[in-house]
mmCIF file of C-alpha atoms and ligand atoms in Angstrom:
data_model
loop_
_atom_site.group_PDB
_atom_site.id
_atom_site.type_symbol
_atom_site.label_atom_id
_atom_site.label_comp_id
_atom_site.label_asym_id
_atom_site.label_seq_id
_atom_site.Cartn_x
_atom_site.Cartn_y
_atom_site.Cartn_z
ATOM 1 C CA MET A 1 -46.011 194.308 127.267
ATOM 2 C CA SER A 2 -48.284 191.770 125.635
ATOM 3 C CA GLU A 3 -48.465 188.272 127.036
ATOM 4 C CA LEU A 4 -46.755 185.703 124.820
ATOM 5 C CA SER A 5 -48.721 182.611 124.022
ATOM 6 C CA GLN A 6 -48.081 179.389 122.140
ATOM 7 C CA GLU A 7 -50.791 180.441 119.672
ATOM 8 C CA ALA A 8 -49.167 183.821 119.019
ATOM 9 C CA VAL A 9 -45.832 182.121 118.312
ATOM 10 C CA LEU A 10 -47.483 179.559 116.058
ATOM 11 C CA GLU A 11 -49.262 182.321 114.116
ATOM 12 C CA ALA A 12 -45.983 184.191 113.723
ATOM 13 C CA LEU A 13 -44.381 181.063 112.271
ATOM 14 C CA ARG A 14 -47.293 180.133 110.020
ATOM 15 C CA PRO A 15 -46.304 182.329 107.037
ATOM 16 C CA ILE A 16 -42.895 180.636 106.873
ATOM 17 C CA GLU A 17 -42.783 178.071 104.116
ATOM 18 C CA ASP A 18 -40.520 175.105 103.781
ATOM 19 C CA PRO A 19 -38.259 176.242 100.914
ATOM 20 C CA GLU A 20 -38.726 172.997 99.001
ATOM 21 C CA ALA A 21 -42.244 171.889 99.839
ATOM 22 C CA HIS A 22 -43.638 175.452 99.522
ATOM 23 C CA ARG A 23 -46.060 174.881 102.384
ATOM 24 C CA SER A 24 -46.264 176.404 105.858
ATOM 25 C CA ILE A 25 -43.850 174.796 108.309
ATOM 26 C CA VAL A 26 -46.686 174.871 110.835
ATOM 27 C CA ASP A 27 -49.072 172.954 108.563
ATOM 28 C CA LEU A 28 -46.329 170.490 107.711
ATOM 29 C CA GLY A 29 -45.835 169.672 111.383
ATOM 30 C CA MET A 30 -42.267 170.949 111.443
ATOM 31 C CA VAL A 31 -42.764 173.058 114.585
ATOM 32 C CA ARG A 32 -42.234 170.378 117.185
ATOM 33 C CA LYS A 33 -42.094 172.344 120.423
ATOM 34 C CA ILE A 34 -42.528 175.884 121.695
ATOM 35 C CA GLU A 35 -41.250 176.864 125.160
ATOM 36 C CA ILE A 36 -41.987 180.285 126.592
ATOM 37 C CA ARG A 37 -40.161 181.554 129.689
ATOM 38 C CA GLY A 38 -40.986 185.179 130.396
ATOM 39 C CA ASP A 39 -39.974 187.003 127.212
ATOM 40 C CA HIS A 40 -37.716 184.206 125.995
ATOM 41 C CA VAL A 41 -38.975 181.791 123.338
ATOM 42 C CA LYS A 42 -37.374 178.502 122.448
ATOM 43 C CA VAL A 43 -38.638 176.756 119.316
ATOM 44 C CA GLU A 44 -37.745 173.296 118.125
ATOM 45 C CA ILE A 45 -38.006 172.693 114.381
ATOM 46 C CA ALA A 46 -38.020 169.187 112.981
ATOM 47 C CA LEU A 47 -36.297 168.974 109.598
ATOM 48 C CA THR A 48 -37.214 166.241 107.150
ATOM 49 C CA ILE A 49 -33.689 164.931 106.783
ATOM 50 C CA THR A 50 -30.413 165.287 108.634
ATOM 51 C CA GLY A 51 -28.070 167.540 106.742
ATOM 52 C CA CYS A 52 -30.974 169.362 105.120
ATOM 53 C CA PRO A 53 -29.248 171.715 102.657
ATOM 54 C CA LEU A 54 -31.690 174.494 103.471
ATOM 55 C CA ARG A 55 -31.429 174.246 107.254
ATOM 56 C CA ASN A 56 -29.814 177.684 107.567
ATOM 57 C CA VAL A 57 -32.579 179.292 105.534
ATOM 58 C CA ILE A 58 -35.254 177.762 107.752
ATOM 59 C CA GLN A 59 -33.406 178.689 110.946
ATOM 60 C CA GLU A 60 -32.935 182.310 109.832
ATOM 61 C CA ARG A 61 -36.576 182.697 108.836
ATOM 62 C CA VAL A 62 -37.796 181.316 112.158
ATOM 63 C CA GLU A 63 -35.424 183.518 114.163
ATOM 64 C CA GLU A 64 -36.466 186.583 112.205
ATOM 65 C CA ALA A 65 -40.181 185.879 112.711
ATOM 66 C CA LEU A 66 -39.656 185.382 116.439
ATOM 67 C CA ARG A 67 -37.622 188.560 116.830
ATOM 68 C CA ARG A 68 -40.374 190.531 115.099
ATOM 69 C CA LEU A 69 -43.062 189.149 117.399
ATOM 70 C CA PRO A 70 -44.078 191.773 119.999
ATOM 71 C CA GLY A 71 -43.058 190.782 123.511
ATOM 72 C CA VAL A 72 -40.132 188.596 122.508
ATOM 73 C CA GLY A 73 -36.922 189.571 124.298
ATOM 74 C CA GLY A 74 -34.794 186.656 123.207
ATOM 75 C CA CYS A 75 -35.143 183.520 121.189
ATOM 76 C CA GLU A 76 -33.489 180.219 120.501
ATOM 77 C CA VAL A 77 -34.112 177.937 117.551
ATOM 78 C CA VAL A 78 -33.150 174.299 117.828
ATOM 79 C CA LEU A 79 -33.072 172.139 114.713
ATOM 80 C CA GLY A 80 -33.824 168.451 114.972
ATOM 81 C CA THR A 81 -34.602 165.665 112.528
ATOM 82 C CA MET A 82 -38.052 164.175 112.062
ATOM 83 C CA THR A 83 -38.888 160.762 113.410
ATOM 84 C CA ASP A 84 -40.251 158.205 110.948
ATOM 85 C CA GLN A 85 -43.717 158.960 112.225
ATOM 86 C CA GLU A 86 -43.325 162.721 111.801
ATOM 87 C CA ARG A 87 -41.954 162.206 108.311
ATOM 88 C CA ALA A 88 -44.879 159.980 107.348
ATOM 89 C CA ARG A 89 -47.259 162.724 108.483
ATOM 90 C CA PHE A 90 -45.283 165.331 106.553
ATOM 91 C CA ARG A 91 -45.544 163.237 103.424
ATOM 92 C CA GLU A 92 -49.225 162.671 103.959
ATOM 93 C CA THR A 93 -49.850 166.396 104.359
ATOM 94 C CA LEU A 94 -48.017 167.062 101.101
ATOM 95 C CA GLN A 95 -49.458 164.363 98.896
ATOM 96 C CA GLY A 96 -52.770 163.720 100.601
ATOM 97 C CA SER A 97 -53.467 160.447 102.317
ATOM 98 C CA ALA A 98 -54.903 158.960 99.120
ATOM 99 C CA THR A 99 -51.393 158.271 97.851
ATOM 100 C CA GLY A 100 -50.806 155.749 100.595
ATOM 101 C CA GLY A 101 -52.898 152.949 99.169
ATOM 102 C CA GLN A 102 -52.142 150.836 96.162
ATOM 103 C CA GLY A 103 -53.486 152.116 92.908
ATOM 104 C CA ALA A 104 -54.053 155.580 94.372
ATOM 105 C CA VAL A 105 -54.099 158.420 91.879
ATOM 106 C CA PRO A 106 -51.115 160.787 92.191
ATOM 107 C CA PRO A 107 -52.190 164.387 92.954
ATOM 108 C CA LEU A 108 -51.347 165.829 89.525
ATOM 109 C CA LEU A 109 -53.278 163.097 87.739
ATOM 110 C CA ARG A 110 -56.531 163.627 89.609
ATOM 111 C CA PRO A 111 -59.403 164.757 87.389
ATOM 112 C CA GLU A 112 -60.048 168.000 89.279
ATOM 113 C CA VAL A 113 -56.490 169.236 88.776
ATOM 114 C CA LYS A 114 -56.183 172.424 86.705
ATOM 115 C CA THR A 115 -52.597 171.875 85.547
ATOM 116 C CA GLN A 116 -52.236 171.955 81.768
ATOM 117 C CA PHE A 117 -49.943 169.362 80.260
ATOM 118 C CA ILE A 118 -48.066 170.129 77.085
ATOM 119 C CA ALA A 119 -45.857 167.534 75.420
ATOM 120 C CA ILE A 120 -43.111 168.833 73.161
ATOM 121 C CA ALA A 121 -42.733 166.443 70.233
ATOM 122 C CA SER A 122 -40.952 166.170 66.921
ATOM 123 C CA GLY A 123 -40.475 163.549 64.267
ATOM 124 C CA LYS A 124 -36.764 163.914 63.690
ATOM 125 C CA GLY A 125 -34.179 163.996 66.455
ATOM 126 C CA GLY A 126 -31.968 166.974 67.124
ATOM 127 C CA VAL A 127 -34.405 169.631 65.907
ATOM 128 C CA GLY A 128 -34.448 171.335 69.295
ATOM 129 C CA LYS A 129 -37.312 169.854 71.348
ATOM 130 C CA SER A 130 -35.336 169.989 74.557
ATOM 131 C CA THR A 131 -34.052 173.481 73.832
ATOM 132 C CA VAL A 132 -37.605 174.652 73.150
ATOM 133 C CA THR A 133 -38.939 172.893 76.271
ATOM 134 C CA ALA A 134 -36.342 174.410 78.596
ATOM 135 C CA ASN A 135 -36.518 177.912 77.154
ATOM 136 C CA LEU A 136 -40.305 177.967 77.037
ATOM 137 C CA ALA A 137 -40.454 176.728 80.643
ATOM 138 C CA ALA A 138 -38.027 179.408 81.828
ATOM 139 C CA ALA A 139 -39.915 182.115 79.913
ATOM 140 C CA LEU A 140 -43.257 180.984 81.366
ATOM 141 C CA ALA A 141 -41.739 181.112 84.869
ATOM 142 C CA VAL A 142 -40.548 184.678 84.245
ATOM 143 C CA GLN A 143 -44.137 185.562 83.436
ATOM 144 C CA GLY A 144 -45.296 184.198 86.773
ATOM 145 C CA TYR A 145 -46.573 180.772 85.813
ATOM 146 C CA ARG A 146 -45.884 177.826 88.112
ATOM 147 C CA VAL A 147 -44.046 175.540 85.742
ATOM 148 C CA GLY A 148 -42.832 171.966 85.878
ATOM 149 C CA VAL A 149 -40.813 170.036 83.318
ATOM 150 C CA ILE A 150 -40.652 166.278 82.990
ATOM 151 C CA ASP A 151 -37.745 164.990 80.978
ATOM 152 C CA ALA A 152 -39.615 162.154 79.278
ATOM 153 C CA ASP A 153 -36.569 161.389 77.170
ATOM 154 C CA ILE A 154 -35.523 158.672 79.576
ATOM 155 C CA TYR A 155 -32.445 157.540 77.622
ATOM 156 C CA GLY A 156 -31.332 160.806 76.152
ATOM 157 C CA PHE A 157 -32.115 163.107 79.061
ATOM 158 C CA SER A 158 -30.933 166.647 78.550
ATOM 159 C CA ILE A 159 -33.227 168.902 80.568
ATOM 160 C CA PRO A 160 -31.034 169.178 83.701
ATOM 161 C CA GLY A 161 -28.018 170.043 81.526
ATOM 162 C CA LEU A 162 -29.989 172.747 79.717
ATOM 163 C CA PHE A 163 -30.803 174.298 83.101
ATOM 164 C CA GLY A 164 -27.195 173.948 84.280
ATOM 165 C CA ALA A 165 -28.426 171.576 86.979
ATOM 166 C CA ALA A 166 -27.060 168.184 85.908
ATOM 167 C CA ASP A 167 -25.071 167.879 89.136
ATOM 168 C CA ARG A 168 -27.977 168.632 91.436
ATOM 169 C CA LYS A 169 -29.565 165.858 93.453
ATOM 170 C CA PRO A 170 -33.228 165.992 94.442
ATOM 171 C CA THR A 171 -34.075 165.857 98.138
ATOM 172 C CA LEU A 172 -35.725 162.610 99.162
ATOM 173 C CA ILE A 173 -38.213 162.477 102.010
ATOM 174 C CA ASP A 174 -38.925 158.815 102.604
ATOM 175 C CA GLU A 175 -39.743 157.873 99.039
ATOM 176 C CA LEU A 176 -41.131 161.274 98.176
ATOM 177 C CA ILE A 177 -38.901 163.138 95.735
ATOM 178 C CA MET A 178 -38.672 166.926 95.683
ATOM 179 C CA PRO A 179 -38.177 168.178 92.126
ATOM 180 C CA VAL A 180 -35.039 170.193 91.496
ATOM 181 C CA GLU A 181 -35.966 173.859 91.210
ATOM 182 C CA VAL A 182 -33.958 176.138 88.959
ATOM 183 C CA GLU A 183 -34.860 179.431 87.245
ATOM 184 C CA GLY A 184 -38.242 179.131 88.982
ATOM 185 C CA VAL A 185 -38.934 175.845 87.154
ATOM 186 C CA LYS A 186 -39.366 172.477 88.865
ATOM 187 C CA ILE A 187 -37.633 169.759 86.908
ATOM 188 C CA MET A 188 -37.464 165.982 87.085
ATOM 189 C CA SER A 189 -35.271 163.716 84.997
ATOM 190 C CA MET A 190 -33.644 160.285 85.049
ATOM 191 C CA ASN A 191 -30.438 162.283 84.940
ATOM 192 C CA PHE A 192 -30.729 162.806 88.697
ATOM 193 C CA PHE A 193 -30.790 159.072 89.403
ATOM 194 C CA VAL A 194 -28.320 157.617 86.966
ATOM 195 C CA PRO A 195 -24.671 157.646 88.004
ATOM 196 C CA GLU A 196 -22.480 159.387 85.463
ATOM 197 C CA ASN A 197 -21.520 157.336 82.392
ATOM 198 C CA THR A 198 -23.861 154.487 83.281
ATOM 199 C CA PRO A 199 -25.983 153.349 80.358
ATOM 200 C CA VAL A 200 -29.730 153.423 80.916
ATOM 201 C CA ILE A 201 -30.986 150.025 79.809
ATOM 202 C CA TRP A 202 -34.653 149.878 80.743
ATOM 203 C CA ARG A 203 -36.935 148.372 78.175
ATOM 204 C CA GLY A 204 -40.310 149.446 76.878
ATOM 205 C CA PRO A 205 -42.603 148.617 79.780
ATOM 206 C CA MET A 206 -40.221 150.243 82.257
ATOM 207 C CA LEU A 207 -40.504 153.526 80.402
ATOM 208 C CA GLY A 208 -44.191 153.854 81.091
ATOM 209 C CA LYS A 209 -43.597 152.951 84.708
ATOM 210 C CA MET A 210 -40.872 155.536 84.999
ATOM 211 C CA LEU A 211 -43.142 158.211 83.641
ATOM 212 C CA ARG A 212 -45.878 157.197 86.081
ATOM 213 C CA ASN A 213 -43.357 157.345 88.924
ATOM 214 C CA PHE A 214 -42.490 160.896 87.961
ATOM 215 C CA PHE A 215 -46.048 161.705 88.959
ATOM 216 C CA ALA A 216 -46.596 159.282 91.835
ATOM 217 C CA GLU A 217 -43.339 159.836 93.682
ATOM 218 C CA VAL A 218 -42.526 163.464 93.012
ATOM 219 C CA HIS A 219 -43.996 166.287 95.036
ATOM 220 C CA TRP A 220 -44.867 168.827 92.353
ATOM 221 C CA GLY A 221 -47.246 170.963 94.399
ATOM 222 C CA ASP A 222 -49.655 173.147 92.430
ATOM 223 C CA LEU A 223 -48.599 173.828 88.861
ATOM 224 C CA ASP A 224 -50.193 175.892 86.120
ATOM 225 C CA VAL A 225 -48.399 174.072 83.396
ATOM 226 C CA MET A 226 -46.273 170.976 83.012
ATOM 227 C CA LEU A 227 -44.109 170.586 79.923
ATOM 228 C CA LEU A 228 -42.963 167.134 78.870
ATOM 229 C CA ASP A 229 -39.860 166.846 76.735
ATOM 230 C CA LEU A 230 -40.419 163.797 74.543
ATOM 231 C CA PRO A 231 -37.790 161.691 72.839
ATOM 232 C CA PRO A 232 -37.746 162.004 69.040
ATOM 233 C CA GLY A 233 -40.134 160.048 66.873
ATOM 234 C CA THR A 234 -43.623 158.748 67.196
ATOM 235 C CA GLY A 235 -42.685 155.954 69.577
ATOM 236 C CA ASP A 236 -43.647 154.305 72.820
ATOM 237 C CA VAL A 237 -43.074 157.252 75.111
ATOM 238 C CA ALA A 238 -45.423 159.486 73.156
ATOM 239 C CA LEU A 239 -48.054 156.761 73.460
ATOM 240 C CA ASP A 240 -47.394 156.403 77.187
ATOM 241 C CA VAL A 241 -47.811 160.135 77.625
ATOM 242 C CA HIS A 242 -51.054 160.086 75.702
ATOM 243 C CA GLN A 243 -52.361 157.213 77.804
ATOM 244 C CA LEU A 244 -51.258 158.645 81.129
ATOM 245 C CA LEU A 245 -52.328 162.190 80.315
ATOM 246 C CA PRO A 246 -55.374 161.967 78.101
ATOM 247 C CA LYS A 247 -55.870 165.735 78.270
ATOM 248 C CA ALA A 248 -52.298 166.596 77.299
ATOM 249 C CA LYS A 249 -51.810 168.899 74.353
ATOM 250 C CA GLU A 250 -48.867 168.894 72.013
ATOM 251 C CA ILE A 251 -46.461 171.382 70.517
ATOM 252 C CA VAL A 252 -44.664 170.067 67.447
ATOM 253 C CA VAL A 253 -41.108 171.254 66.839
ATOM 254 C CA THR A 254 -39.549 171.196 63.402
ATOM 255 C CA THR A 255 -36.732 172.812 61.480
ATOM 256 C CA PRO A 256 -37.380 174.574 58.174
ATOM 257 C CA GLN A 257 -36.083 171.664 56.044
ATOM 258 C CA ALA A 258 -38.621 169.691 54.057
ATOM 259 C CA ASN A 259 -37.589 166.283 55.413
ATOM 260 C CA ALA A 260 -37.816 167.391 59.056
ATOM 261 C CA ALA A 261 -41.213 168.892 58.323
ATOM 262 C CA GLU A 262 -42.508 165.694 56.779
ATOM 263 C CA VAL A 263 -41.628 163.627 59.846
ATOM 264 C CA ALA A 264 -42.995 166.337 62.125
ATOM 265 C CA VAL A 265 -46.347 166.118 60.388
ATOM 266 C CA ARG A 266 -46.365 162.389 61.058
ATOM 267 C CA ALA A 267 -45.647 162.976 64.765
ATOM 268 C CA GLY A 268 -48.457 165.511 64.909
ATOM 269 C CA MET A 269 -50.822 163.173 63.078
ATOM 270 C CA MET A 270 -50.201 160.514 65.673
ATOM 271 C CA ALA A 271 -51.217 162.914 68.417
ATOM 272 C CA LEU A 272 -54.384 163.737 66.533
ATOM 273 C CA LYS A 273 -55.150 160.074 65.947
ATOM 274 C CA THR A 274 -55.018 159.394 69.673
ATOM 275 C CA GLY A 275 -57.391 162.292 70.253
ATOM 276 C CA HIS A 276 -54.815 164.852 71.340
ATOM 277 C CA GLU A 277 -54.971 168.398 70.302
ATOM 278 C CA VAL A 278 -51.904 169.959 68.733
ATOM 279 C CA LEU A 279 -51.557 173.495 70.063
ATOM 280 C CA GLY A 280 -49.268 174.605 67.324
ATOM 281 C CA VAL A 281 -45.873 174.368 65.704
ATOM 282 C CA VAL A 282 -42.551 175.877 66.711
ATOM 283 C CA GLU A 283 -40.021 176.181 63.930
ATOM 284 C CA ASN A 284 -36.506 176.083 65.348
ATOM 285 C CA MET A 285 -33.233 177.157 63.708
ATOM 286 C CA SER A 286 -35.419 179.171 61.350
ATOM 287 C CA TYR A 287 -32.733 181.679 60.446
ATOM 288 C CA ALA A 288 -29.502 183.174 61.663
ATOM 289 C CA LEU A 289 -28.958 186.890 62.009
ATOM 290 C CA CYS A 290 -25.738 188.110 60.392
ATOM 291 C CA SER A 291 -23.672 189.649 63.175
ATOM 292 C CA HIS A 292 -22.484 192.398 60.797
ATOM 293 C CA CYS A 293 -25.511 193.524 58.816
ATOM 294 C CA GLY A 294 -28.385 191.962 60.812
ATOM 295 C CA LYS A 295 -29.665 190.224 57.686
ATOM 296 C CA GLN A 296 -31.513 186.920 58.061
ATOM 297 C CA ASN A 297 -29.744 183.877 56.616
ATOM 298 C CA ASP A 298 -31.934 180.871 55.896
ATOM 299 C CA TRP A 299 -29.245 178.217 56.160
ATOM 300 C CA PHE A 300 -31.645 175.453 56.961
ATOM 301 C CA GLY A 301 -34.097 176.087 54.169
ATOM 302 C CA ARG A 302 -37.409 177.753 54.553
ATOM 303 C CA GLY A 303 -41.078 177.062 55.098
ATOM 304 C CA GLY A 304 -40.989 173.812 57.124
ATOM 305 C CA GLY A 305 -42.844 175.228 60.108
ATOM 306 C CA GLN A 306 -45.531 176.840 57.977
ATOM 307 C CA ARG A 307 -46.050 173.598 56.058
ATOM 308 C CA VAL A 308 -46.402 171.502 59.202
ATOM 309 C CA ALA A 309 -48.838 174.034 60.666
ATOM 310 C CA GLU A 310 -50.939 173.971 57.503
ATOM 311 C CA ASP A 311 -50.953 170.181 57.276
ATOM 312 C CA LEU A 312 -51.989 169.846 60.921
ATOM 313 C CA LYS A 313 -54.372 172.816 60.631
ATOM 314 C CA VAL A 314 -52.824 174.623 63.580
ATOM 315 C CA ARG A 315 -50.914 177.843 64.187
ATOM 316 C CA LEU A 316 -47.231 178.418 63.623
ATOM 317 C CA LEU A 317 -46.547 179.638 67.149
ATOM 318 C CA ALA A 318 -42.958 180.842 66.791
ATOM 319 C CA GLN A 319 -39.842 180.882 64.634
ATOM 320 C CA VAL A 320 -36.693 180.599 66.706
ATOM 321 C CA PRO A 321 -33.409 181.762 65.178
ATOM 322 C CA LEU A 322 -30.147 179.903 65.404
ATOM 323 C CA GLN A 323 -28.563 181.709 68.289
ATOM 324 C CA SER A 324 -25.439 181.878 70.375
ATOM 325 C CA GLY A 325 -25.643 183.778 73.666
ATOM 326 C CA VAL A 326 -26.871 181.398 76.311
ATOM 327 C CA LYS A 327 -26.611 181.970 80.054
ATOM 328 C CA PRO A 328 -23.248 180.525 81.151
ATOM 329 C CA GLY A 329 -23.406 176.793 81.858
ATOM 330 C CA THR A 330 -26.946 176.431 80.498
ATOM 331 C CA GLY A 331 -28.820 176.139 77.226
ATOM 332 C CA LEU A 332 -31.115 179.029 78.124
ATOM 333 C CA PHE A 333 -30.936 181.999 75.777
ATOM 334 C CA GLU A 334 -30.225 185.359 77.372
ATOM 335 C CA PRO A 335 -33.476 187.366 77.405
ATOM 336 C CA SER A 336 -31.742 190.155 75.455
ATOM 337 C CA THR A 337 -30.964 187.905 72.461
ATOM 338 C CA GLU A 338 -33.272 187.515 69.478
ATOM 339 C CA ALA A 339 -34.085 183.914 70.495
ATOM 340 C CA GLY A 340 -34.674 185.073 74.087
ATOM 341 C CA LYS A 341 -37.235 187.574 72.820
ATOM 342 C CA VAL A 342 -38.913 184.958 70.637
ATOM 343 C CA PHE A 343 -39.309 182.687 73.676
ATOM 344 C CA ALA A 344 -40.744 185.532 75.767
ATOM 345 C CA GLU A 345 -43.319 186.059 73.004
ATOM 346 C CA LEU A 346 -43.993 182.322 72.729
ATOM 347 C CA ALA A 347 -44.540 182.164 76.499
ATOM 348 C CA LYS A 348 -47.114 184.956 76.160
ATOM 349 C CA THR A 349 -48.868 183.081 73.374
ATOM 350 C CA VAL A 350 -48.859 179.796 75.289
ATOM 351 C CA GLY A 351 -49.878 181.638 78.466
ATOM 352 C CA GLY A 352 -52.835 183.069 76.571
ATOM 353 C CA LEU A 353 -53.796 179.593 75.404
ATOM 354 C CA ILE A 354 -53.503 178.298 78.974
ATOM 355 C CA ALA A 355 -55.761 181.065 80.215
ATOM 356 C CA ALA A 356 -58.259 180.169 77.512
ATOM 357 C CA GLY A 357 -58.190 176.565 78.713
ATOM 358 C CA LEU A 358 -55.640 175.587 76.103
ATOM 359 C CA VAL A 359 -57.932 175.719 73.160
ATOM 360 C CA ALA A 360 -55.761 175.599 70.083
ATOM 361 C CA GLY A 361 -56.076 178.743 68.018
ATOM 362 C CA ARG A 362 -56.554 178.158 64.368
HETATM 363 N N1 ATP B 401 -32.132 177.885 68.206
HETATM 364 C C1 ATP B 401 -30.960 177.288 68.404
HETATM 365 N N2 ATP B 401 -29.804 177.980 68.259
HETATM 366 C C2 ATP B 401 -28.616 177.373 68.446
HETATM 367 N N3 ATP B 401 -28.469 176.086 68.787
HETATM 368 C C3 ATP B 401 -29.566 175.345 68.950
HETATM 369 C C4 ATP B 401 -30.868 175.914 68.778
HETATM 370 N N4 ATP B 401 -31.780 174.940 69.013
HETATM 371 C C5 ATP B 401 -31.079 173.836 69.330
HETATM 372 N N5 ATP B 401 -29.753 174.061 69.284
HETATM 373 C C6 ATP B 401 -28.697 173.094 69.506
HETATM 374 O O1 ATP B 401 -28.949 171.949 68.701
HETATM 375 C C7 ATP B 401 -28.702 170.744 69.382
HETATM 376 C C8 ATP B 401 -29.951 169.895 69.448
HETATM 377 O O2 ATP B 401 -30.933 170.540 70.242
HETATM 378 P P1 ATP B 401 -31.850 169.744 71.259
HETATM 379 O O3 ATP B 401 -31.050 168.825 72.093
HETATM 380 O O4 ATP B 401 -32.694 170.738 71.925
HETATM 381 O O5 ATP B 401 -32.702 168.908 70.220
HETATM 382 P P2 ATP B 401 -33.699 167.692 70.516
HETATM 383 O O6 ATP B 401 -34.724 167.756 69.460
HETATM 384 O O7 ATP B 401 -34.156 167.712 71.911
HETATM 385 O O8 ATP B 401 -32.728 166.475 70.285
HETATM 386 P P3 ATP B 401 -33.051 164.932 70.618
HETATM 387 O O9 ATP B 401 -33.898 164.455 69.504
HETATM 388 O O10 ATP B 401 -31.704 164.312 70.637
HETATM 389 O O11 ATP B 401 -33.742 164.893 71.940
HETATM 390 C C9 ATP B 401 -28.184 171.138 70.747
HETATM 391 O O12 ATP B 401 -26.794 171.129 70.713
HETATM 392 C C10 ATP B 401 -28.697 172.561 70.922
HETATM 393 O O13 ATP B 401 -27.859 173.315 71.741
HETATM 394 MG MG1 MG B 402 -34.095 166.220 73.378
#
């Protein structure tokens, strides 16, 4: 029988990741103590917060790893809560010590970061920006991309609802916020911090600060792509996004109607004026399929998306039909629906652009 050592136990535990932080529990300093008596191993795990919702998951994973370790006859896993000092170290490991000081650059905003930022914009409200953001994010996640979504519509947040996650609360570790993860997508929204039915009354300057906080105080980890759902119009938030994320690209959403298209062009022009590339146009509510004959009905007019794409000299990336058939409790189209298929295709197109360094195809 092989001799058990502290190192062997530590190595056995190393592949276990904290379910929220997505980092090794060993690297995060969560393995507080290992006691070996003969073939019996007792491990103490320090959780970030008392009442950690994922405590059972962590306990099971540790027990399973110990049982599989050669030479272990019995094991015991004790769960404790981190001290302030342990928690500070945990946070530092996650965000890097640079975040401690004033004016430090949040990890995702550092110049060497490979994450691609795509803001979803429109001129008119209600054309489906949030629907496009959520469905594109979910479709990108299905294709294996590490995706985050920031609900930059601070007043009219709708991203958590579209993911069926409006009631979820993010885990807080000190002041570090874990994004809510659903459908493989990490999401952050004011929705999580505003008590129900309370009006959000921040003014202009607060908006920019809020957006910055979504980067500085949220542990996103490594992401391939971050989508930002903008409020309608060409307003302050779009400017804030452009300032905060100078490399961000834009997808412009429009409906086929002429008036929506006109305003969409203006939104796209603003992006271009501030030096931001527009990746392309998504036309939403393009048509409805007749449930009897399968014929396309153009209830909302025709040609808006194509016109916007031509005016902005970019590609029309997708035409999304008006569609029922969402996953229960969400605004995500079932993959088997026509709209679901369009989003899978759009995710492939956007994925291709990401791989090519997000160079807009003409
Ligand atoms: N392709 C579609 N098929 C069916 N319904 C849709 C489609 N796209 C959007 N909707 C519906 O239209 C409404 C508006 O969509 P959404 O909230 O995504 O628009 P928005 O542009 O984000 O609006 P706002 O400007 O208020 O932020 C929602 O009720 C949504 O469910
Ligand atoms: Mg919206």
